[in-house]
Coordinates of C-alpha atoms in Angstrom, one line a residue:
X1 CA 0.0 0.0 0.0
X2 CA 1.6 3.2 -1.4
X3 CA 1.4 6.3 1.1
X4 CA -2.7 7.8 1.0
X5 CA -2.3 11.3 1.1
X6 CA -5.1 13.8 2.0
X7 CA -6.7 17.6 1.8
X8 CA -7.4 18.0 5.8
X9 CA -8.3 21.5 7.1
X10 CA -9.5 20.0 10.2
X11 CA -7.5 17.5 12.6
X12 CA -8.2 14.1 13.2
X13 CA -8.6 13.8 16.7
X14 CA -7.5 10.7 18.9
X15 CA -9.8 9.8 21.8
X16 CA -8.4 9.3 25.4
X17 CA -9.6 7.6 28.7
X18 CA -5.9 6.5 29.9
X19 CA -2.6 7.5 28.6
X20 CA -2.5 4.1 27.7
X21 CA -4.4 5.0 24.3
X22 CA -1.6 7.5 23.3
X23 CA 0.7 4.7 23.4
X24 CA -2.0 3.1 20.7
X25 CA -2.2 6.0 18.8
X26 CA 1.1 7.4 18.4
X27 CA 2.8 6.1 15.5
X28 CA -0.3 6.7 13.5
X29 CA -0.7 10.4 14.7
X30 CA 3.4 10.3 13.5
X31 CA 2.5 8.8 10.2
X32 CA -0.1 11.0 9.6
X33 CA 1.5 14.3 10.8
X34 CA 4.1 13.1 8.0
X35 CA 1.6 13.6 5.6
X36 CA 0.8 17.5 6.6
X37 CA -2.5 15.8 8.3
X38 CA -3.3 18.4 11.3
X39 CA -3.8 15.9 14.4
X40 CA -5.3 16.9 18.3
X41 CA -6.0 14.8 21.4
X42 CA -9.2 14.9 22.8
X43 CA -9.4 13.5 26.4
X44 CA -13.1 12.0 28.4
X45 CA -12.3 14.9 31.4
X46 CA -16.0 13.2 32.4
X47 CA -14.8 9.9 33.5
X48 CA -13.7 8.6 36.7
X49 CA -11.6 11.7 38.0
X50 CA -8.2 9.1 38.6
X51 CA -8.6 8.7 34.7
X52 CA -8.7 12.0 34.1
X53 CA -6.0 13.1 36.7
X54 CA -3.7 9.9 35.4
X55 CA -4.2 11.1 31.9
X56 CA -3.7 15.5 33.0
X57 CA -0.5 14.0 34.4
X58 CA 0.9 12.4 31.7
X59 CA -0.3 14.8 28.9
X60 CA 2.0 18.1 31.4
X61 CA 5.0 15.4 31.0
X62 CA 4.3 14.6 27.3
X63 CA 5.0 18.3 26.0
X64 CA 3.7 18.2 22.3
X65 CA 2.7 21.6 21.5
X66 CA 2.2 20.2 18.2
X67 CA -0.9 18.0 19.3
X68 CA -3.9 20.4 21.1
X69 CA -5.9 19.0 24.0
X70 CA -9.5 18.8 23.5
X71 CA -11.6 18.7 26.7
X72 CA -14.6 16.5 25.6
X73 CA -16.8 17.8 28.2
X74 CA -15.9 21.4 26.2
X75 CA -16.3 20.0 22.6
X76 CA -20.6 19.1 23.8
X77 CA -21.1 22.7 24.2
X78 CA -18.3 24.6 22.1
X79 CA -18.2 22.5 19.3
X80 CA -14.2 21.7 17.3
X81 CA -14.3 20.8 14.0
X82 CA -12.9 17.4 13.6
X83 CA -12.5 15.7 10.3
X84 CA -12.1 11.9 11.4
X85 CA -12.2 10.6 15.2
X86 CA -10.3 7.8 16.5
X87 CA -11.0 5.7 19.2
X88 CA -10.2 2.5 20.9
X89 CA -13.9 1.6 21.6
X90 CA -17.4 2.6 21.0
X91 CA -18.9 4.9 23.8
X92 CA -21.6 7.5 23.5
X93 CA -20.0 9.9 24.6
X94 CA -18.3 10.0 21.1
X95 CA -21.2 10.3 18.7
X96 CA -21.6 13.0 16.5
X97 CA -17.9 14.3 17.6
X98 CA -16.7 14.1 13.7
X99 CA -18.4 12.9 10.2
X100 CA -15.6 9.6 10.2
X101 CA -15.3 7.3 12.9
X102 CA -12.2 5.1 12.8
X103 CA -11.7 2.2 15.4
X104 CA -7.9 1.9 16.6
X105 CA -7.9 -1.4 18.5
X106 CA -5.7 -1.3 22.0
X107 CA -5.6 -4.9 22.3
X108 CA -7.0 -8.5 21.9
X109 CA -8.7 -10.6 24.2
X110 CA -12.7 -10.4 25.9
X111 CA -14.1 -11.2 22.6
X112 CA -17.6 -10.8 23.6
X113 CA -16.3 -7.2 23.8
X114 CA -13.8 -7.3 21.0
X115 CA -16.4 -8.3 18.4
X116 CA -19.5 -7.0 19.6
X117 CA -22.6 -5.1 17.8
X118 CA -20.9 -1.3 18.6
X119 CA -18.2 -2.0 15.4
X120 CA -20.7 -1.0 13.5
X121 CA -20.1 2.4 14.4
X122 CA -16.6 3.0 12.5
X123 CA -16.0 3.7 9.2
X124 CA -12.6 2.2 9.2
X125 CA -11.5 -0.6 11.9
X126 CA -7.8 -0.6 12.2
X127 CA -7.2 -4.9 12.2
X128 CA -3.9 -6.7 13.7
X129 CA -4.6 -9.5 11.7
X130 CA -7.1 -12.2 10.1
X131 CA -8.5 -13.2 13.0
X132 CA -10.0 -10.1 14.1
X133 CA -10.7 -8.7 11.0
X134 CA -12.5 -11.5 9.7
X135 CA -15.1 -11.3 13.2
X136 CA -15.8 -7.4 13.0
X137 CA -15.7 -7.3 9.0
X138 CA -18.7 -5.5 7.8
X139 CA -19.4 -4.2 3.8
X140 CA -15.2 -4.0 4.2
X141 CA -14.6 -1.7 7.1
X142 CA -12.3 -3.8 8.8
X143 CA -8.7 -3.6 7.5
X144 CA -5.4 -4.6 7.8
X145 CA -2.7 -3.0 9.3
X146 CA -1.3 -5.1 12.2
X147 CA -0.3 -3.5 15.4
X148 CA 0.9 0.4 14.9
X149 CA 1.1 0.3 19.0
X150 CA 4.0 -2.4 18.2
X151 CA 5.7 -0.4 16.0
X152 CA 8.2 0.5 18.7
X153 CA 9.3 -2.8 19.2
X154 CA 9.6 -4.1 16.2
X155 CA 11.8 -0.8 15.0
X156 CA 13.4 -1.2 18.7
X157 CA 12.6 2.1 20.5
X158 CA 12.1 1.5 23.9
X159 CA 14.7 1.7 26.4
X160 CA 17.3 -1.3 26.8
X161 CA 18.4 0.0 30.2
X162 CA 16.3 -2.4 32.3
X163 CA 17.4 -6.0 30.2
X164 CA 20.9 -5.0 30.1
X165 CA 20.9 -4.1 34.2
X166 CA 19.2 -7.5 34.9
X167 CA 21.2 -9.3 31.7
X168 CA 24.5 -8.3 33.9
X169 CA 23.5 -9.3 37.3
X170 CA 21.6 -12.5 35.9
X171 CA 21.8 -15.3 38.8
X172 CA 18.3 -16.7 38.1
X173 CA 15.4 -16.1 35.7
X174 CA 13.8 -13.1 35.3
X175 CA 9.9 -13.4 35.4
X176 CA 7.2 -10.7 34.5
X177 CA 3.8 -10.9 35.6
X178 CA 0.6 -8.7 34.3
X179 CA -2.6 -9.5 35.6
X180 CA -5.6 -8.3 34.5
X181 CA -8.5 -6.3 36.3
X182 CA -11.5 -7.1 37.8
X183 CA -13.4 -10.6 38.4
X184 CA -10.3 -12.1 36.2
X185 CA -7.6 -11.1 37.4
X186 CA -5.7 -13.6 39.2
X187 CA -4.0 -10.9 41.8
X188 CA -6.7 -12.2 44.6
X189 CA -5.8 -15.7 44.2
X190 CA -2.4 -16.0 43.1
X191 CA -0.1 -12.8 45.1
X192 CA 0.5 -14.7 48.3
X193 CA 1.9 -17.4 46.1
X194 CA 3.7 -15.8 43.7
X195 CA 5.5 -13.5 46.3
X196 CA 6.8 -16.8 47.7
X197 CA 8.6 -17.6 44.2
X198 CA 10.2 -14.5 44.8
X199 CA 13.3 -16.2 46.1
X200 CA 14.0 -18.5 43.2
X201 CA 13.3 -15.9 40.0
X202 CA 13.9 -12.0 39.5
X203 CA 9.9 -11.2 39.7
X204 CA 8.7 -8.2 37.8
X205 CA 5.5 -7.2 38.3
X206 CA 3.2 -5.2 35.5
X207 CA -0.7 -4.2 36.4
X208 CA -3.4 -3.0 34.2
X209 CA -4.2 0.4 34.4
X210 CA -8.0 -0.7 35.3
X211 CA -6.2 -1.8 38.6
X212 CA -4.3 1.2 38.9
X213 CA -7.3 3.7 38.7
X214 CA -10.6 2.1 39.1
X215 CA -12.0 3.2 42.3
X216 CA -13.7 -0.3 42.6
X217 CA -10.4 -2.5 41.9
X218 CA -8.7 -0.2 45.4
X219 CA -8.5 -4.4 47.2
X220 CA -6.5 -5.8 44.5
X221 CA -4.0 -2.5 44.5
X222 CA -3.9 -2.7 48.0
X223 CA -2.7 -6.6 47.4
X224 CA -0.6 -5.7 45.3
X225 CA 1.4 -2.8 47.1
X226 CA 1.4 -5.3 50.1
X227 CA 3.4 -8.1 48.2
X228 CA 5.1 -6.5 45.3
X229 CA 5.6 -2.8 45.5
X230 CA 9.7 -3.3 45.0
X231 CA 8.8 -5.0 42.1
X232 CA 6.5 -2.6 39.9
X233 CA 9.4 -0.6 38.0
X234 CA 8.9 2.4 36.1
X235 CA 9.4 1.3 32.9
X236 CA 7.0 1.0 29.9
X237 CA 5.7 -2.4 28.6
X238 CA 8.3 -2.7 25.8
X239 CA 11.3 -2.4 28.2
X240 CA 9.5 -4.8 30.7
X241 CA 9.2 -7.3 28.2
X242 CA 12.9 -7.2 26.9
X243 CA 14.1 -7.6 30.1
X244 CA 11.9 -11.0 31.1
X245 CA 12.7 -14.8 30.3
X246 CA 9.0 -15.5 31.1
X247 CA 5.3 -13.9 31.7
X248 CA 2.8 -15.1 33.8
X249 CA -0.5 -13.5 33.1
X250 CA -4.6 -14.9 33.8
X251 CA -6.7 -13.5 31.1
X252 CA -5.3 -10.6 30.3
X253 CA -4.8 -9.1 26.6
X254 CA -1.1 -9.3 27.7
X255 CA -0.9 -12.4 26.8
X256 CA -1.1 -11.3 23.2
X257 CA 1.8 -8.9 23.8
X258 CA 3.8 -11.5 25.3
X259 CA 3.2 -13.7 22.4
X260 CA 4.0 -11.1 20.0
X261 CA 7.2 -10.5 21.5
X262 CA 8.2 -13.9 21.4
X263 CA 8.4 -14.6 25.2
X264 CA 7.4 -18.1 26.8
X265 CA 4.1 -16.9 28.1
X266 CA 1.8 -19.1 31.1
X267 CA -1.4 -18.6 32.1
X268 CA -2.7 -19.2 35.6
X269 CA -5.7 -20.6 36.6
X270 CA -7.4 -20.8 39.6
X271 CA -11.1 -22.4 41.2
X272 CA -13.8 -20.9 40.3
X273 CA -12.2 -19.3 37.3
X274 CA -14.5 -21.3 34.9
X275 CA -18.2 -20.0 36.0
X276 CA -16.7 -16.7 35.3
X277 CA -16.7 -17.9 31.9
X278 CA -20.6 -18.8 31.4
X279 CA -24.0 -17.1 32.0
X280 CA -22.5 -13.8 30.3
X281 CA -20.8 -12.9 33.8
X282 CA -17.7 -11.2 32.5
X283 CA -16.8 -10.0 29.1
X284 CA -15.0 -13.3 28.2
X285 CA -16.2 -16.7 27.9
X286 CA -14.6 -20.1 26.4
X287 CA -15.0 -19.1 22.7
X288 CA -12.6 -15.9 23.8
X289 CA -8.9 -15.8 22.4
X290 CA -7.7 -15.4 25.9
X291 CA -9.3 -18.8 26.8
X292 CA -9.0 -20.7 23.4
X293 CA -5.0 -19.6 23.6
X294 CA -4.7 -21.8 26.7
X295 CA -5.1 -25.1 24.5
X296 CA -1.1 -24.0 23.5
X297 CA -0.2 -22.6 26.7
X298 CA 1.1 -24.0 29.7
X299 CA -1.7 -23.4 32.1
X300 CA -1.0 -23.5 35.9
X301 CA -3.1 -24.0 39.0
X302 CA -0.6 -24.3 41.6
X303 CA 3.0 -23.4 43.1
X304 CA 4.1 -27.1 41.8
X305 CA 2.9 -26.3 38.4
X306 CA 4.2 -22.7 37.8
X307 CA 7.6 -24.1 39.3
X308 CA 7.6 -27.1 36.8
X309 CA 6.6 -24.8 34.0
X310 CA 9.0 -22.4 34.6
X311 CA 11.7 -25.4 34.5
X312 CA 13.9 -26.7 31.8
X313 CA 11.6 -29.9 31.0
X314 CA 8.8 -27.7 29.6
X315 CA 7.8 -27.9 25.9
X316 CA 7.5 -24.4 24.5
X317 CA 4.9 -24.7 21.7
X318 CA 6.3 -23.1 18.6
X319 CA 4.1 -20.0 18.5
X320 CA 4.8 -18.1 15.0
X321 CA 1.9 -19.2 12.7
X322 CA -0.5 -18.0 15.7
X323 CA 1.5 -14.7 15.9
X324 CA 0.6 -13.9 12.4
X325 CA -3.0 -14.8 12.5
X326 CA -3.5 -13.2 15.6
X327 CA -1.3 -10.5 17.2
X328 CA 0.3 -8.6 13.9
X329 CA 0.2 -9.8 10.2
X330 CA 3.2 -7.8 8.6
X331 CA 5.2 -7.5 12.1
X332 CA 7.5 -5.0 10.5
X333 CA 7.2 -1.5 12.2
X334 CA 5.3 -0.2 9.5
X335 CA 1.8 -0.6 10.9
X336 CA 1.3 2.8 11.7
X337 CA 1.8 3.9 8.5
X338 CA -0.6 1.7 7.1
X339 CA -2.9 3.1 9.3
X340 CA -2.6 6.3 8.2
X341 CA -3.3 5.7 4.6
X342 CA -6.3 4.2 5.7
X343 CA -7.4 7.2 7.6
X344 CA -6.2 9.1 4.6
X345 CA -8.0 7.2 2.2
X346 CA -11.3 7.7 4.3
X347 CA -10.6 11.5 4.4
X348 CA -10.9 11.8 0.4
X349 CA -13.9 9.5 0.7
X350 CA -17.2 12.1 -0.2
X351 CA -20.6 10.8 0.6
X352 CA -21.9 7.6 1.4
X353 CA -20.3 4.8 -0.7
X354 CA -23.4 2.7 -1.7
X355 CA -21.4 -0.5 -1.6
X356 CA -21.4 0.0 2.0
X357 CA -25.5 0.6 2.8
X358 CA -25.5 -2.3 4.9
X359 CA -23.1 -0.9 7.0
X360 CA -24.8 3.0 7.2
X361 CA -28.5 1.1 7.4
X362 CA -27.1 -0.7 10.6
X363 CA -25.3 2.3 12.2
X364 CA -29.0 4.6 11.6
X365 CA -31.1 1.6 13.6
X366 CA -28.1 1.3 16.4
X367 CA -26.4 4.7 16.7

């Protein structure tokens, strides 16, 4: 795909709940500032106010006078021109914010999330690979591009610091855990016992922002803290992942990270995980790619079995057919500027494209 440029007057704005979405967004807003394409962030200042804090925090330390912040609470009343909108998810807080909607996805995993009915929404859905584009594909919005978020890893900018620190003072291996929030995570179940591995592996410990900020999630921070707060380092996910021999996640969309980056990933298990699974009770269930990964993953329910899969006599499947149908299809570093020219190429569109009625019929009846 040669570069798509475009005639854009107004920017293309990039929705925010958690600085964690820049870190999707930011080689696209790159690729597409490249292009002359004007670009602004506009951050939910109407969420829980640690989001919003979290976010005000990290935007002061970011310093891009280049990108402008757009209040959304401002935009309902003093209306910003916007010529596309980006976003990780459909909320309704977003609609009728700009004439195109593109979907940036932040991750894989709780595919009865993933894939549901909102994809209608967005003109454009910004794919890793087959299998996601193949569940949300409607009259050809869904397209390739694989994982512009990845970007930096594949082109290697992240810091080094942190593997080559622990590379020099290796005595044992170094382990990386990143739970997940809420009724899945395994922090509840699993901290007591995984502090106690602390003596036998260099144990680095990752959480998801929901953890972090979600007022409700304040026992499983607390958990944490108690048994690992030497062991959450400053460092961004990239760096993290260099630096570990292992990851140990539960259901988390980390597991797609850890995949991607080539790192002998297990998944821990615990009773009463699988009714979590049925009736609709979370957003996951057994037909989810963070539960139908686990028939290649080692998959632990105890101390015995973490320590025997963390041994030399496990079998490492041989992930890299799964990597490309899954976490990135081109895995070059060039995904955000494939995202661009799709962006671009939906900025030259003009009117509605009557191939795609389906698509425009659907959104009128949901949106």
């Amino acid at each position: 795909m040669g570069k798509q440029m475009a005639n854009c007057a107004h920017p293309v704005g990039f929705y925010l709940e958690t600085s964690f979405h820049y870190e999707v967004y930011k080689n696209i807003i790159a690729a597409l500032q490249e292009r002359g394409i004007p670009c602004a962030l506009v951050i939910s200042d109407v969420i829980q106010p640690a989001f919003v804090s979290e976010m005000v925090s990290f935007l002061k330390k970011l310093a891009r006078p280049d990108l402008p912040i757009l209040r959304l609470s401002t935009l309902h009343y003093q209306p910003v021109s916007l010529s596309c909108l980006v976003s990780p998810y459909y909320t309704p807080l977003i609609k009728n914010l700009a004439p195109i909607n593109v979907r940036a996805m932040y991750g894989l995993a709780k595919d009865r999330w993933g894939h549901a009915w909102w994809n209608a929404f967005y003109d454009g859905i910004l794919c890793y690979a087959m299998h996601t584009q193949q569940r949300v594909n409607i009259a050809g919005n869904a397209r390739l591009v694989g994982n512009p978020r990845f970007d930096d890893w594949h082109n290697r900018r992240w810091d080094p610091s942190l593997a080559e620190m622990l590379a020099r003072q290796k005595t044992r291996p170094v382990v990386l855990y990143a739970p997940t929030f809420g009724e899945l995570c395994s922090l509840p179940h699993w901290a007591e016992t995984l502090n106690r591995l602390q003596s036998e592996v260099t144990l680095l410990v990752k959480l998801h922002h929901g953890t972090q900020f979600r007022a409700e999630e304040a026992k499983s921070l607390a958990l944490a803290t108690r048994y690992f707060r030497k062991n959450m380092l400053p460092a961004s996910s990239f760096s993290l992942l260099a630096a570990a021999d292992y990851v140990i996640t539960d259901n988390s969309g980390f597991i797609f990270d850890a995949l991607h980056a080539g790192k002998k990933t297990i998944l821990l298990e615990w009773a009463g995980l699988a009714p979590l699974l049925h009736n609709q009770r979370t957003l996951s269930d057994s037909h989810s790619t963070d539960q139908t990964v686990r028939q290649f993953l080692p998959c632990v329910n105890s101390l015995a079995q973490l320590r025997q899969a963390l041994s030399d006599r496990q079998t490492w499947p041989e992930m890299e057919a799964y990597r490309w149908q899954v976490c990135d299809a081109f895995q070059d570093g060039k995904a955000g500027e494939r995202a661009a020219d799709v962006i671009s190429e939906l900025l030259n569109q003009s009117g509605v494209d009557g191939d795609h009625f389906l698509l425009h019929s659907l959104r009128e009846r949901l949106f």
